[in-house]
Short mmCIF file of C-alpha atoms in Angstrom, two decimals:
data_model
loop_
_atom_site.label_atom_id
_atom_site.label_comp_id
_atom_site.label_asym_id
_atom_site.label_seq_id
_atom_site.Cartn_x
_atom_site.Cartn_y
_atom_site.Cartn_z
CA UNK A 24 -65.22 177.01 42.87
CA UNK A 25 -67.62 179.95 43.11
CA UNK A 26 -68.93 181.84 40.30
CA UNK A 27 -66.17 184.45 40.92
CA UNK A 28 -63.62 182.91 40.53
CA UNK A 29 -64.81 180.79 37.51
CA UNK A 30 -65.20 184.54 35.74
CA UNK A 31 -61.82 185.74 36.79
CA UNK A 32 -60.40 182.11 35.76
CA UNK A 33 -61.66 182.98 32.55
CA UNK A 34 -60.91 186.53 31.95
CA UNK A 35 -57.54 185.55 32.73
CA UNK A 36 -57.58 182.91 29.97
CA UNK A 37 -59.11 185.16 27.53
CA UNK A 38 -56.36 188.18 28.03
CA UNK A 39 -53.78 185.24 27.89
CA UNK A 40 -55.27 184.10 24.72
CA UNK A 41 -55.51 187.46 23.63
CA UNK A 42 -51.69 188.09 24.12
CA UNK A 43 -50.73 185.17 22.67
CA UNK A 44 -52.67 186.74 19.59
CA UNK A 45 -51.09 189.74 19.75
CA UNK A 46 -47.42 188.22 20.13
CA UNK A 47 -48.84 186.07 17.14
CA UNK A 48 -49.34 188.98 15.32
CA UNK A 49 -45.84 190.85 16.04
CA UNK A 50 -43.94 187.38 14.78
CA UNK A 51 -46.02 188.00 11.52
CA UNK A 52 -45.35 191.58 11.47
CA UNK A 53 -41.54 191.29 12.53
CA UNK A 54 -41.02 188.59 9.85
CA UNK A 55 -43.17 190.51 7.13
CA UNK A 56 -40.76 193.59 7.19
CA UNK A 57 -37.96 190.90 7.58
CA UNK A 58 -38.84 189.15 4.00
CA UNK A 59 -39.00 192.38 2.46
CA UNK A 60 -35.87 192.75 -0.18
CA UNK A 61 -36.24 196.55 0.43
CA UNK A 62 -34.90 197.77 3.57
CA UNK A 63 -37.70 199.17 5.59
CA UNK A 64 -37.15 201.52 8.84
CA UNK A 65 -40.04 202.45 11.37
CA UNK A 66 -39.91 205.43 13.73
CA UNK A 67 -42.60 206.40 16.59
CA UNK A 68 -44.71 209.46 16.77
CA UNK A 69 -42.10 211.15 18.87
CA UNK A 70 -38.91 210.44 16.27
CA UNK A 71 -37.62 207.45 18.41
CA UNK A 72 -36.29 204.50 16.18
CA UNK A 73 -38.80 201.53 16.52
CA UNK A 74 -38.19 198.97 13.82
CA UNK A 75 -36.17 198.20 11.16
CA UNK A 76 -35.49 194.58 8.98
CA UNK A 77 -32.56 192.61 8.08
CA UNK A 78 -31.91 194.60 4.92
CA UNK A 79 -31.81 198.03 6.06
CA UNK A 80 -28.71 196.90 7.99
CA UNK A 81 -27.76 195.02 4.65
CA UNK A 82 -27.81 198.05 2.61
CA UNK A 83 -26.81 200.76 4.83
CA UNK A 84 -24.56 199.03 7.33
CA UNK A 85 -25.98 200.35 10.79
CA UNK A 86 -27.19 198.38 13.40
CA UNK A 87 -29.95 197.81 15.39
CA UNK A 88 -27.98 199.01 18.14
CA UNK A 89 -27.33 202.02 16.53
CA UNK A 90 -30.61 203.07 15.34
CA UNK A 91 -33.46 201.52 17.44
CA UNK A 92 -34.38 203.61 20.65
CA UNK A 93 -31.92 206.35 19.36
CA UNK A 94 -33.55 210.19 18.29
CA UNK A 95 -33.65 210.52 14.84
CA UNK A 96 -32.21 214.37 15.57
CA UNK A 97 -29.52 212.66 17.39
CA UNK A 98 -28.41 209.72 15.09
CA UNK A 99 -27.93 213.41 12.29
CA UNK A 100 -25.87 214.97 14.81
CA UNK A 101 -23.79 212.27 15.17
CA UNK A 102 -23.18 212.06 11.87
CA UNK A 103 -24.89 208.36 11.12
CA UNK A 104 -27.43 209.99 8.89
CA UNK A 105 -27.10 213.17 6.65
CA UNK A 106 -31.21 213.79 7.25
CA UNK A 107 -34.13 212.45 8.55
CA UNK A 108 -36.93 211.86 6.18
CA UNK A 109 -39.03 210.78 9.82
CA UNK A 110 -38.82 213.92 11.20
CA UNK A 111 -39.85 216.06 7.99
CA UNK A 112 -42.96 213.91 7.62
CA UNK A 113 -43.76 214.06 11.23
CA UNK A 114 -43.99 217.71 10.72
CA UNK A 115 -45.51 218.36 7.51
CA UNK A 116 -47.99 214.62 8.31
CA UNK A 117 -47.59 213.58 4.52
CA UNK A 118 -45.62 211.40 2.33
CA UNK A 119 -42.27 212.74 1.23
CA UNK A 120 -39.15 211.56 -0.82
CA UNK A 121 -35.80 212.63 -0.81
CA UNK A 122 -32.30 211.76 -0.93
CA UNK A 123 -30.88 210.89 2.02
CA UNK A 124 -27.45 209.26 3.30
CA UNK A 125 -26.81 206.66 6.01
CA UNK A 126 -23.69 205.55 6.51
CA UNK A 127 -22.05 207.84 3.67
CA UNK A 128 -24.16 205.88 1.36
CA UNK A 129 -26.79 207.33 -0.84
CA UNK A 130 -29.97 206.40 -0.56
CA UNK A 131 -33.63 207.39 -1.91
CA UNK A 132 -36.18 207.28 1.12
CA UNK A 133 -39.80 207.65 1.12
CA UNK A 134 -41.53 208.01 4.05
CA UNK A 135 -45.35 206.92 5.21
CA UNK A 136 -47.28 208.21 7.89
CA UNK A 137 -49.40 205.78 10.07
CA UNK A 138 -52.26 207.85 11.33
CA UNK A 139 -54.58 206.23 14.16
CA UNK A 140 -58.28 207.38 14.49
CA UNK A 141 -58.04 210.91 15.68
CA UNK A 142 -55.92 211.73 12.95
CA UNK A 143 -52.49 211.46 14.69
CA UNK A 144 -49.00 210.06 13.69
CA UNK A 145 -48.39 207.16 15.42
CA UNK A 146 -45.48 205.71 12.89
CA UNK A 147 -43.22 206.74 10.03
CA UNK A 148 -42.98 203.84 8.11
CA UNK A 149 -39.51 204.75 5.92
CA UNK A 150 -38.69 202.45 2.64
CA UNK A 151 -34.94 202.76 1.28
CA UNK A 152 -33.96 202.28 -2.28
CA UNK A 153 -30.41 201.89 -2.43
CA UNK A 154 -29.27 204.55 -5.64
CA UNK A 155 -25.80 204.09 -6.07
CA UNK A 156 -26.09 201.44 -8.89
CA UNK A 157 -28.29 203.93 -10.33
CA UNK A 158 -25.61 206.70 -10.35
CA UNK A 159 -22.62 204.37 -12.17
CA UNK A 160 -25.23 203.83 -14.98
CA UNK A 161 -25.77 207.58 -14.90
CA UNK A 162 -21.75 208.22 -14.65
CA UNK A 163 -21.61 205.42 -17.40
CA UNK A 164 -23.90 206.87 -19.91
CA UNK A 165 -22.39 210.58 -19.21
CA UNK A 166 -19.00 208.73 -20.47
CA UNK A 167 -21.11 207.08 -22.82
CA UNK A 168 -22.72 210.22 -24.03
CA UNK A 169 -19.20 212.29 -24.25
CA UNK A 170 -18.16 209.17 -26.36
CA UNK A 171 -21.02 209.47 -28.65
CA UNK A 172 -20.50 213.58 -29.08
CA UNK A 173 -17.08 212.91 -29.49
CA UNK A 174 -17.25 210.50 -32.33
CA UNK A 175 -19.91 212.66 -33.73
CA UNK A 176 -18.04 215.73 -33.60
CA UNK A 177 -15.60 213.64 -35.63
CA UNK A 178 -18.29 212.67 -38.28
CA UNK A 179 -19.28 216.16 -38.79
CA UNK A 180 -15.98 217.52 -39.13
CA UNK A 181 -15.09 214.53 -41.37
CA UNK A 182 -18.04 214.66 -43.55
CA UNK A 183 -17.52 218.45 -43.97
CA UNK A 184 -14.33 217.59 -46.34
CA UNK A 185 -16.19 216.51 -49.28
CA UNK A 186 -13.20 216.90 -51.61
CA UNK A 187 -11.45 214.12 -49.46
CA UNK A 188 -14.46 211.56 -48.62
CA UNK A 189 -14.88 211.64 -52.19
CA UNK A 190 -12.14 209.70 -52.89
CA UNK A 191 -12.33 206.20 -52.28
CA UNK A 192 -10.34 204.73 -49.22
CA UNK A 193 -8.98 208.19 -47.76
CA UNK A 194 -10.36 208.94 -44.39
CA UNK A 195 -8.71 211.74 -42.88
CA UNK A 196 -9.24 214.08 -39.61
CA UNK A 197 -6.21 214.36 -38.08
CA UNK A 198 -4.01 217.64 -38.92
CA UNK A 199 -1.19 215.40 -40.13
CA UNK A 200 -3.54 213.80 -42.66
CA UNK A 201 -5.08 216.21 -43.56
CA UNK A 202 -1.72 218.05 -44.18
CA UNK A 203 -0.70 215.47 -46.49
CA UNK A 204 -4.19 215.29 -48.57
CA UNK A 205 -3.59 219.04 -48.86
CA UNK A 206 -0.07 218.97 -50.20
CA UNK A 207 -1.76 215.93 -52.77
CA UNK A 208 -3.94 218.46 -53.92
CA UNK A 209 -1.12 220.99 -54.91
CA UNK A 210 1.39 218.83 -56.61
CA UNK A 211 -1.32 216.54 -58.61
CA UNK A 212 -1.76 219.62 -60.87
CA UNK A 213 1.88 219.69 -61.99
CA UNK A 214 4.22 216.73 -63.28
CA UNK A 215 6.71 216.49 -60.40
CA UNK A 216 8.43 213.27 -59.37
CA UNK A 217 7.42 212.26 -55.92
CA UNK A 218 8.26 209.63 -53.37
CA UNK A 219 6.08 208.51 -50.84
CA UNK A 220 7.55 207.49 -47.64
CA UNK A 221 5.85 205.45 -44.95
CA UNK A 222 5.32 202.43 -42.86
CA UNK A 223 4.06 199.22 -44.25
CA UNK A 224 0.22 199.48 -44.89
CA UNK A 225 -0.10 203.48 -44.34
CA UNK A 226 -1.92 203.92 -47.24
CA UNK A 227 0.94 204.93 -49.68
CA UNK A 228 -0.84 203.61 -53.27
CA UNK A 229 -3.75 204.77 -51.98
CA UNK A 230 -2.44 208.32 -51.79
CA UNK A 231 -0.55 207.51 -54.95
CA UNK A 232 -4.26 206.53 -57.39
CA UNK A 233 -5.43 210.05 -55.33
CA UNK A 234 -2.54 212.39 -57.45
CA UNK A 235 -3.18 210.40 -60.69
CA UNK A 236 -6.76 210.71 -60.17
CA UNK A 237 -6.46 214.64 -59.49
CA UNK A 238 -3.82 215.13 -62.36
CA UNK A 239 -4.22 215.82 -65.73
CA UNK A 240 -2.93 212.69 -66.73
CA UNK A 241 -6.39 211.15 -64.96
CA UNK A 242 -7.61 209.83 -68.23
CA UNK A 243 -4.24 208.68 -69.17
CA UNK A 244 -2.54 205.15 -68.46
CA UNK A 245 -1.82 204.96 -64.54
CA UNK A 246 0.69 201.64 -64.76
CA UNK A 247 1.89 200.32 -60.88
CA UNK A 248 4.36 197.76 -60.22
CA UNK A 249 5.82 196.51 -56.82
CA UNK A 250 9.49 196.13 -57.38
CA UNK A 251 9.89 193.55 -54.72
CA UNK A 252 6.95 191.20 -55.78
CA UNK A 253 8.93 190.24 -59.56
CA UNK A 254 12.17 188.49 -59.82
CA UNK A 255 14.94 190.46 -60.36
CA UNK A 256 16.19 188.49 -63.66
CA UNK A 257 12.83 189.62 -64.65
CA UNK A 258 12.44 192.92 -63.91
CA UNK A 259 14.38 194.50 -66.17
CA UNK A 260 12.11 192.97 -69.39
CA UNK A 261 9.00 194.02 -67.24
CA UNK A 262 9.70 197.53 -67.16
CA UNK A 263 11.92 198.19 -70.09
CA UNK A 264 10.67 195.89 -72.84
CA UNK A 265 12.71 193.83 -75.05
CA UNK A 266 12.38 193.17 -79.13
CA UNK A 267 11.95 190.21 -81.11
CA UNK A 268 14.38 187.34 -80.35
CA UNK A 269 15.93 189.52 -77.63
CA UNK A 270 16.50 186.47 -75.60
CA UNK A 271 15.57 183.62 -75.22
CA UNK A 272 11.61 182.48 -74.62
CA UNK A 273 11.27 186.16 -75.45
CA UNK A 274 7.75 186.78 -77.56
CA UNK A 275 8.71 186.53 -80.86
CA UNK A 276 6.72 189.67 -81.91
CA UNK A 277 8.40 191.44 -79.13
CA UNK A 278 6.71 193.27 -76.17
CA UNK A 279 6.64 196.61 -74.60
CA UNK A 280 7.55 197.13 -70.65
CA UNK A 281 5.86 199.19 -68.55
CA UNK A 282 7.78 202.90 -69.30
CA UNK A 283 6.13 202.49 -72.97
CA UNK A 284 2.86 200.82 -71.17
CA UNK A 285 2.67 204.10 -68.74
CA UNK A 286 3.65 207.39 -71.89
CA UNK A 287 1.44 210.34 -71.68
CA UNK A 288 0.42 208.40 -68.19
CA UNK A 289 2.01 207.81 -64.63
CA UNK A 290 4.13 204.88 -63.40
CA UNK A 291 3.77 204.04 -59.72
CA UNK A 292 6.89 202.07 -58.48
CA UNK A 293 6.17 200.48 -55.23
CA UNK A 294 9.03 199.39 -53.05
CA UNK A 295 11.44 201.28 -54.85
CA UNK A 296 14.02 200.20 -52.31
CA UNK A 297 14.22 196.70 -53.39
CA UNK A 298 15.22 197.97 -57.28
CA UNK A 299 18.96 196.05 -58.19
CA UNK A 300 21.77 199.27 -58.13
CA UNK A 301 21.86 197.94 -62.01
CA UNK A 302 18.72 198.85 -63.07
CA UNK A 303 19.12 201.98 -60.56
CA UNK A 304 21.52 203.16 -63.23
CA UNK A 305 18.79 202.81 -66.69
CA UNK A 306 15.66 204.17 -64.12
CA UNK A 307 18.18 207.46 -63.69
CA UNK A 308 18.08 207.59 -67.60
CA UNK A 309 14.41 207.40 -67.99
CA UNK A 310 14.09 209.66 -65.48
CA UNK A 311 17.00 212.24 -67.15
CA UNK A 312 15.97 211.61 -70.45
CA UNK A 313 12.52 210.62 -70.88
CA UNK A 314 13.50 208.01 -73.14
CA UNK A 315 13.54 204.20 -72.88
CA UNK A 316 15.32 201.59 -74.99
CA UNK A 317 14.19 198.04 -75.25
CA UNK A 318 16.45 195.11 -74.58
CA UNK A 319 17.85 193.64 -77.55
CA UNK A 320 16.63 197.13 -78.95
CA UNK A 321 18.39 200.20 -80.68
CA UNK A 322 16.85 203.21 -80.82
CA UNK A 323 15.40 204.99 -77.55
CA UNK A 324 11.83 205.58 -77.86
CA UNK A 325 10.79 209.23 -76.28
CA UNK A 326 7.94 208.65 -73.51
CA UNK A 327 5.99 211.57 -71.63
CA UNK A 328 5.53 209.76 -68.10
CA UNK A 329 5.13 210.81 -64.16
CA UNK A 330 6.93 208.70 -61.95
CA UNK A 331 5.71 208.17 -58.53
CA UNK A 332 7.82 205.95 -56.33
CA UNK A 333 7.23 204.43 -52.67
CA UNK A 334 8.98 202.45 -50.23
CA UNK A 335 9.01 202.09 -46.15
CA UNK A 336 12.45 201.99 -46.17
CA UNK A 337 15.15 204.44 -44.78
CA UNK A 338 16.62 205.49 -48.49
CA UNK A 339 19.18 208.34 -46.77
CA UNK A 340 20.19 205.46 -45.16
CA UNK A 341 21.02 202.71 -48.21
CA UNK A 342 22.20 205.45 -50.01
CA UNK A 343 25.41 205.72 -47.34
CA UNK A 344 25.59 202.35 -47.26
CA UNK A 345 26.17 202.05 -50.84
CA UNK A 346 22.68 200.22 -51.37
CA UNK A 347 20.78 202.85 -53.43
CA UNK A 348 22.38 205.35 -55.80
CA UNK A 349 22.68 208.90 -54.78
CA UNK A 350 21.77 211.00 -57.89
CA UNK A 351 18.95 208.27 -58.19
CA UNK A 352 17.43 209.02 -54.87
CA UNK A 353 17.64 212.84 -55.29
CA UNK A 354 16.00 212.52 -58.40
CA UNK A 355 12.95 210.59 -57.14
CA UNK A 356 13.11 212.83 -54.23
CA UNK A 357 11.93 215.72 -55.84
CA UNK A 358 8.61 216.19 -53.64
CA UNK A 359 8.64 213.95 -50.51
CA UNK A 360 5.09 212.53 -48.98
CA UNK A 361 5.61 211.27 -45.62
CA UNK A 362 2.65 209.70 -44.87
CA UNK A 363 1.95 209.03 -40.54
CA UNK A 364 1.57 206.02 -39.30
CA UNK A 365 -1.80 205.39 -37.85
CA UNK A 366 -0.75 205.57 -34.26
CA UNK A 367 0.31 209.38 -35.44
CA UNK A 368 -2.64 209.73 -36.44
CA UNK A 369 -5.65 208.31 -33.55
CA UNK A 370 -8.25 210.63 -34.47
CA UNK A 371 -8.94 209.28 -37.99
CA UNK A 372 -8.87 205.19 -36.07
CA UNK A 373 -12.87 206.17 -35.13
CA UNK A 374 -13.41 207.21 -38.62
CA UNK A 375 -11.45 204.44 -40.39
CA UNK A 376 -13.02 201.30 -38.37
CA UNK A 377 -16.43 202.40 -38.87
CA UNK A 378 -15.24 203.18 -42.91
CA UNK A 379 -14.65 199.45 -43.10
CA UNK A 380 -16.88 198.31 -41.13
CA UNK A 381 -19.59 199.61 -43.27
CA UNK A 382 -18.07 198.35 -46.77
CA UNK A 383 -18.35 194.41 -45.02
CA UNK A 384 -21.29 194.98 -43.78
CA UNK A 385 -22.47 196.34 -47.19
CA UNK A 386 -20.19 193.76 -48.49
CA UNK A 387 -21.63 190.61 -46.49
CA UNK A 388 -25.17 191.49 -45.85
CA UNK A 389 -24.55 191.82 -42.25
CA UNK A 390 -25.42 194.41 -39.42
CA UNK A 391 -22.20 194.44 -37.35
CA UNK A 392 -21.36 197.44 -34.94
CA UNK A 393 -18.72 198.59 -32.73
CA UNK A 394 -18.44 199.19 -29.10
CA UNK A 395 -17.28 202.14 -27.14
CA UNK A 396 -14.75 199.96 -25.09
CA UNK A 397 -13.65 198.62 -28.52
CA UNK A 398 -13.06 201.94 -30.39
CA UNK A 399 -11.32 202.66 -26.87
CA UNK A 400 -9.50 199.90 -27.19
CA UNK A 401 -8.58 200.34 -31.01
CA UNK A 402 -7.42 204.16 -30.39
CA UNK A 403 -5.02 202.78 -27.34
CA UNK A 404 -3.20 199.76 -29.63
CA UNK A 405 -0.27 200.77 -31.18
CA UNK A 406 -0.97 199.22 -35.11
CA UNK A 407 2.40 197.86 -36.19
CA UNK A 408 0.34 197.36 -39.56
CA UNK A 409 -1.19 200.28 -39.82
CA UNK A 410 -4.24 200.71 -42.08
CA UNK A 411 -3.79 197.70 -43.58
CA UNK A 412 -3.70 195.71 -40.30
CA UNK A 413 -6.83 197.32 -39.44
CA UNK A 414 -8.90 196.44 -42.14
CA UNK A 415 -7.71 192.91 -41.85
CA UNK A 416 -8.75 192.66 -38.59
CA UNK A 417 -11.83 194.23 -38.72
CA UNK A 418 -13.07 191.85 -41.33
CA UNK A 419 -11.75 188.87 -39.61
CA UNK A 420 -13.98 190.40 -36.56
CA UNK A 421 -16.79 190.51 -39.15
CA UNK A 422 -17.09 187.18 -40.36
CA UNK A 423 -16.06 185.47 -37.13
CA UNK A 424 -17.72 186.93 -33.68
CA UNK A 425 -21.67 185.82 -33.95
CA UNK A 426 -22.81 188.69 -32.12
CA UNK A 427 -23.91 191.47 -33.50
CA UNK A 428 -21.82 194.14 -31.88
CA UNK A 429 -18.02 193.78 -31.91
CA UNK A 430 -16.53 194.04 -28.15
CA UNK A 431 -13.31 194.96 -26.58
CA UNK A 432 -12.76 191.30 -25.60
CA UNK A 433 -12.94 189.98 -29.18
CA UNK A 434 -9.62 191.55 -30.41
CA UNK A 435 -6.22 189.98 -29.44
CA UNK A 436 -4.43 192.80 -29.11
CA UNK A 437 -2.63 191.64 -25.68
CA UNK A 438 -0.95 188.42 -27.46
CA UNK A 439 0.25 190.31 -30.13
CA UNK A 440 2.28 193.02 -28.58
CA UNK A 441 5.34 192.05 -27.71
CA UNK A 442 5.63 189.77 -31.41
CA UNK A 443 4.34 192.09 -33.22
CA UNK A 444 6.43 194.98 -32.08
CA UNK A 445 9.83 192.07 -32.30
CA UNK A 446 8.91 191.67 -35.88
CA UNK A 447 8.41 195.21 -37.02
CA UNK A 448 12.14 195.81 -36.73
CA UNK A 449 11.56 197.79 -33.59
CA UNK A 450 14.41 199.36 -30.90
CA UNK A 451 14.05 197.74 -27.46
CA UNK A 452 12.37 201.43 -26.14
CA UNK A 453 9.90 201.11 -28.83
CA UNK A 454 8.72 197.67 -27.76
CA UNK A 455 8.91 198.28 -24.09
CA UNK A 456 6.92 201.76 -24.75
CA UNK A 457 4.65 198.93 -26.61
CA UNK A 458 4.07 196.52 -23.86
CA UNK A 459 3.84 199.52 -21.67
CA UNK A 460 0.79 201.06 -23.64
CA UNK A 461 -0.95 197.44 -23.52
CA UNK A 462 -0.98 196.86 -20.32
CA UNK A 463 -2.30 199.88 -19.55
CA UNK A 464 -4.68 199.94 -21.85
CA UNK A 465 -5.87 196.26 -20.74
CA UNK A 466 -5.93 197.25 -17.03
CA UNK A 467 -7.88 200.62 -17.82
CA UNK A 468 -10.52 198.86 -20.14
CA UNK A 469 -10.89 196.58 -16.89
CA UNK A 470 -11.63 198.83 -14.10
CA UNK A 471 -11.63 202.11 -15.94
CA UNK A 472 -9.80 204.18 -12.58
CA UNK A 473 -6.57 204.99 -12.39
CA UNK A 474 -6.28 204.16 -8.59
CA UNK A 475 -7.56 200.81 -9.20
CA UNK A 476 -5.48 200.20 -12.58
CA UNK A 477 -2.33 201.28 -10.66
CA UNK A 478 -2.61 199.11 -7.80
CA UNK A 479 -3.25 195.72 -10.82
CA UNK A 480 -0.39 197.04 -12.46
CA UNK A 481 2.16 197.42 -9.13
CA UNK A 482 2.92 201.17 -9.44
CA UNK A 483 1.41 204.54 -7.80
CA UNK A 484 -1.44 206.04 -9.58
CA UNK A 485 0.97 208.91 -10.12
CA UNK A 486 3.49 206.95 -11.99
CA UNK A 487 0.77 205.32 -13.93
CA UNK A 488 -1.05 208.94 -14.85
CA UNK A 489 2.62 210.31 -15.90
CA UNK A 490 3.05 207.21 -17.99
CA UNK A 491 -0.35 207.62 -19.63
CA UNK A 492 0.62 211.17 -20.61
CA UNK A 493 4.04 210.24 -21.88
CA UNK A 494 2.22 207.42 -24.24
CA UNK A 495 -0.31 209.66 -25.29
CA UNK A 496 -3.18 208.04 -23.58
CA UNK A 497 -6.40 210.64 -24.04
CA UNK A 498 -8.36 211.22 -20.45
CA UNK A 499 -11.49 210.88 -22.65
CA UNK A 500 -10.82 207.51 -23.80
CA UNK A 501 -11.68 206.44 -19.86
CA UNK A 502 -14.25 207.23 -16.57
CA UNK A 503 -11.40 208.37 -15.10
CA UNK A 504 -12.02 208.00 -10.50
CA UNK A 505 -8.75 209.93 -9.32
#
C-alpha cells in the first residue's frame, strides 16, 4: 500500500470518525430538547419548521408531521397557529414574547435567535409555557374577588346600621329584616300587645328582649315563659299565683305567678299556641282587665303589664278548629311581627355565620374562618331551623373540623335534606323544591358550570338554569361557563 492510499485510508477514517461525532452530538441534542418538561420548537433561518420535542406535541397537540418542514406563514394560514413568534423575531433579530395559540390553545412563547459568526439567524429557538392553568386561577380569583366585594359591600352596609348592630344577636341586611327591626322601633315606644309569628328558631325572643329593651318599661321587670316547656297542671299556679294553703304542697306563705312577677314590666309568652283553651279564658281577663287573682285567692290585684306573645304556629287556623279562642287571638293580635325565615332572608346568612363565628372564636380561643364555597354553600341550603340551626352548626363546625378554615365539604347538608324537610311538617312540593335546591347546589359547588352540572344531574342546561331561577339560586354565588 503506497503512501497515497495510506493518507486517503485515513482521511476517510477521520471524516467517518468525525460523523460519527457529529451524529453523536445530534442524539445528545435531540434527546436534550426531548427531556425538557417545557415544550421547545426550532425553526430555520428561512421560517421552515426544524425541530421540536415530545412535549410541544404534549401540550399543544400537533404533530411532527404537521409542523416540521411546513412554513411557519403557512401552518397561520391554515389555521394551526394564530401567529408566529419565528417569523417576528426573524425580522426584528431579537428576543420577543407574546401570546400565541396552537391548536386553539393558549400559549405564552418566547422566542431566541441563534446567530452564527457573521451575525446572521440561523435558528429560532421557540420555548412554550402552556397559560391556561394560569387563566382559571385568574377567572378563580376574579370570582374570588367579586365574592370578597360582595361580602364587603354587605359589611359596610351592615355596619352602617348602628342602631341595629347595637343590639345583641340581631343581624339584619335584608329589606324584610330590616322592615321588621323598623316596625320594632315604632311600637317599642307605646304599650301595644304584640304577637310574633315565625318559624322555629327565627329569632322571635330575640326580637321580643329588642322592644323591651327599646320601651320604657326597659328598666322594669321583663318576665318570659315558654308555655309548652311547663306542665299544664302547673301552669296555671306559674303564671297566676296561688295563696297560702291554696292546694296542696302549695308554699305555705303563698307565692306570686308571673302577671304579679312582670307589673309595671313586660311578660313574654312563648309558644302561646300550646296555652290549655282553660286558661285561654283567665289570660283574656288579664288582658281585658289588667287584673289578676290568685288561686285560692279573692280579691284581683290591679297589674300595669305588656304582653308579648309568640308561637310558630298557624293561630287563624286553631282558632277554626276550635283549638284557640277567638276574642283571645284578636286580642293578642293587636300588632303582628312576622318575622322571615332565614331562607327569606339570604343576604343576612353572610353576615350571621361570620356573627357567630366570631363569638366562638372569641368564645374558644380559636382562629376559625370560612370559605367562599362554604358561605356559597350556606346561602344555597334551605335552613329548616333557621337561625337557630345555624348557630348550632356552626359551633359544632368550630369545635370539631381541625383545620383552620371551615370548607364546603365539612357540612352535611346533602344527608339532611330530604329528613329534615319530612320532619318540618313540610307539603310534598316543599320537600321536592328541597331536594331540588340540594342537588343543585351539590353539583354546582362541584364543577361550578352549568353545562357540566346539567349533564351530572340528567337534564339540559336550560332546564337546569330555569330551575335555578325558580329556586332563587343567585348567578353570583357560582363561575358560571354557559
Amino acid at each position: 500500500m503506497n503512501n497515497l492510499e495510506t493518507n486517503l485510508q485515513e482521511q476517510i477514517q477521520e471524516l467517518t470518525e468525525q460523523l460519527n461525532w457529529k451524529k453523536k452530538l445530534a442524539k445528545i441534542f435531540e434527546d436534550f430538547i426531548d427531556s425538557s418538561y417545557d415544550p421547545i420548537f426550532i425553526t430555520d433561518k428561512n421560517g421552515y419548521g426544524f425541530k421540536m420535542n415530545k412535549a410541544y406535541t404534549r401540550v399543544t397537540g400537533a404533530t411532527k408531521e404537521q409542523l416540521i418542514g411546513k412554513h411557519m406563514n403557512d401552518l397561520k394560514e391554515q389555521g394551526i397557529i394564530s401567529d408566529s413568534i419565528s417569523m417576528h423575531v426573524l425580522e426584528k433579530k431579537e428576543r420577543l414574547t407574546m401570546v400565541q395559540k396552537v391548536n386553539g390553545k393558549e400559549l405564552l412563547v418566547t422566542g431566541n435567535p441563534i446567530f452564527d459568526e457573521n451575525g446572521e439567524i440561523l435558528y429560532v429557538v421557540t420555548n412554550l409555557r402552556d397559560i391556561s392553568t394560569l387563566n382559571q386561577l385568574k377567572i378563580e380569583l376574579k370570582h374570588t374577588k367579586a365574592l370578597a366585594d360582595q361580602y364587603l359591600q354587605e359589611l359596610e352596609f351592615y355596619q352602617k346600621k348602628d342602631h341595629i348592630i347595637s343590639h345583641d344577636g340581631i343581624v339584619a341586611n335584608s329589606d324584610k329584616m330590616l322592615k321588621v327591626i323598623d316596625l320594632v322601633q315604632k311600637i317599642a315606644q307605646v304599650h301595644s300587645t304584640v304577637l310574633l309569628l315565625g318559624e322555629s328558631g327565627v329569632g322571635k325572643e330575640i326580637i321580643a328582649n329588642l322592644i323591651q329593651k327599646l320601651s320604657s318599661r326597659a328598666n322594669q321587670p321583663f318576665i318570659k315563659l315558654n308555655c309548652a316547656a311547663i306542665p299544664k297542671d302547673l301552669l296555671e299556679s306559674e303564671l297566676f299565683g296561688y295563696e297560702k294553703g291554696a292546694f296542696t304542697g302549695a308554699d305555705s306563705r303563698g307565692r306570686a305567678g308571673l302577671f304579679e312577677q312582670a307589673d309595671k314590666g313586660t311578660i313574654f309568652l312563648d309558644e302561646i299556641g300550646e296555652m290549655p283553651l282553660h286558661l285561654q279564658v283567665k289570660l283574656l281577663r288579664v288582658i281585658q282587665e289588667l287584673e289578676v287573682r290568685r288561686i285560692g285567692g279573692g280579691q284581683p290585684k290591679k297589674i300595669d303589664i305588656r304582653i308579648i306573645s309568640a308561637t310558630n304556629k298557624d293561630l287563624e287556623s286553631m282558632v277554626v278548629r276550635g283549638e284557640f279562642r277567638q276574642d283571645l287571638y284578636y286580642r293578642l293580635n293587636v300588632v303582628p311581627i312576622k318575622i322571615p325565615s332565614l331562607r327569606e332572608r339570604k343576604e343576612d346568612i353572610p353576615l350571621l355565620a361570620f356573627y357567630f363565628l366570631k363569638k366562638l372564636n372569641q368564645k374558644y380561643n380559636m382562629n376559625k374562618q370560612l370559605s367562599d364555597a362554604a358561605i356559597t354553600q350556606m346561602k344555597t341550603y334551605s335552613w329548616p331551623g333557621n337561625i337557630r340551626e345555624m348557630q348550632n352548626l356552626i359551633e359544632r363546625l368550630v369545635v370539631t373540623v381541625e383545620l383552620e378554615v371551615i370548607d364546603s365539604h365539612h357540612f352535611s347538608f346533602n344527608h339532611q335534606y330530604l329528613t329534615q324537610s319530612l320532619t318540618n311538617e313540610k307539603t310534598l312540593k316543599e320537600v321536592v323544591q328541597d331536594l331540588e335546591r340540594a342537588m343543585i347546589m351539590e353539583a354546582m359547588v362541584q364543577y361550578r358550570s352549568t353545562r357540566k352540572a346539567a349533564k351530572a344531574l340528567g337534564i339540559s342546561q336550560s332546564a337546569l338554569v330555569k330551575k335555578m331561577q325558580r329556586l332563587g339560586f343567585q348567578q353570583t354565588d357560582y363561575v358560571l361557563h354557559q
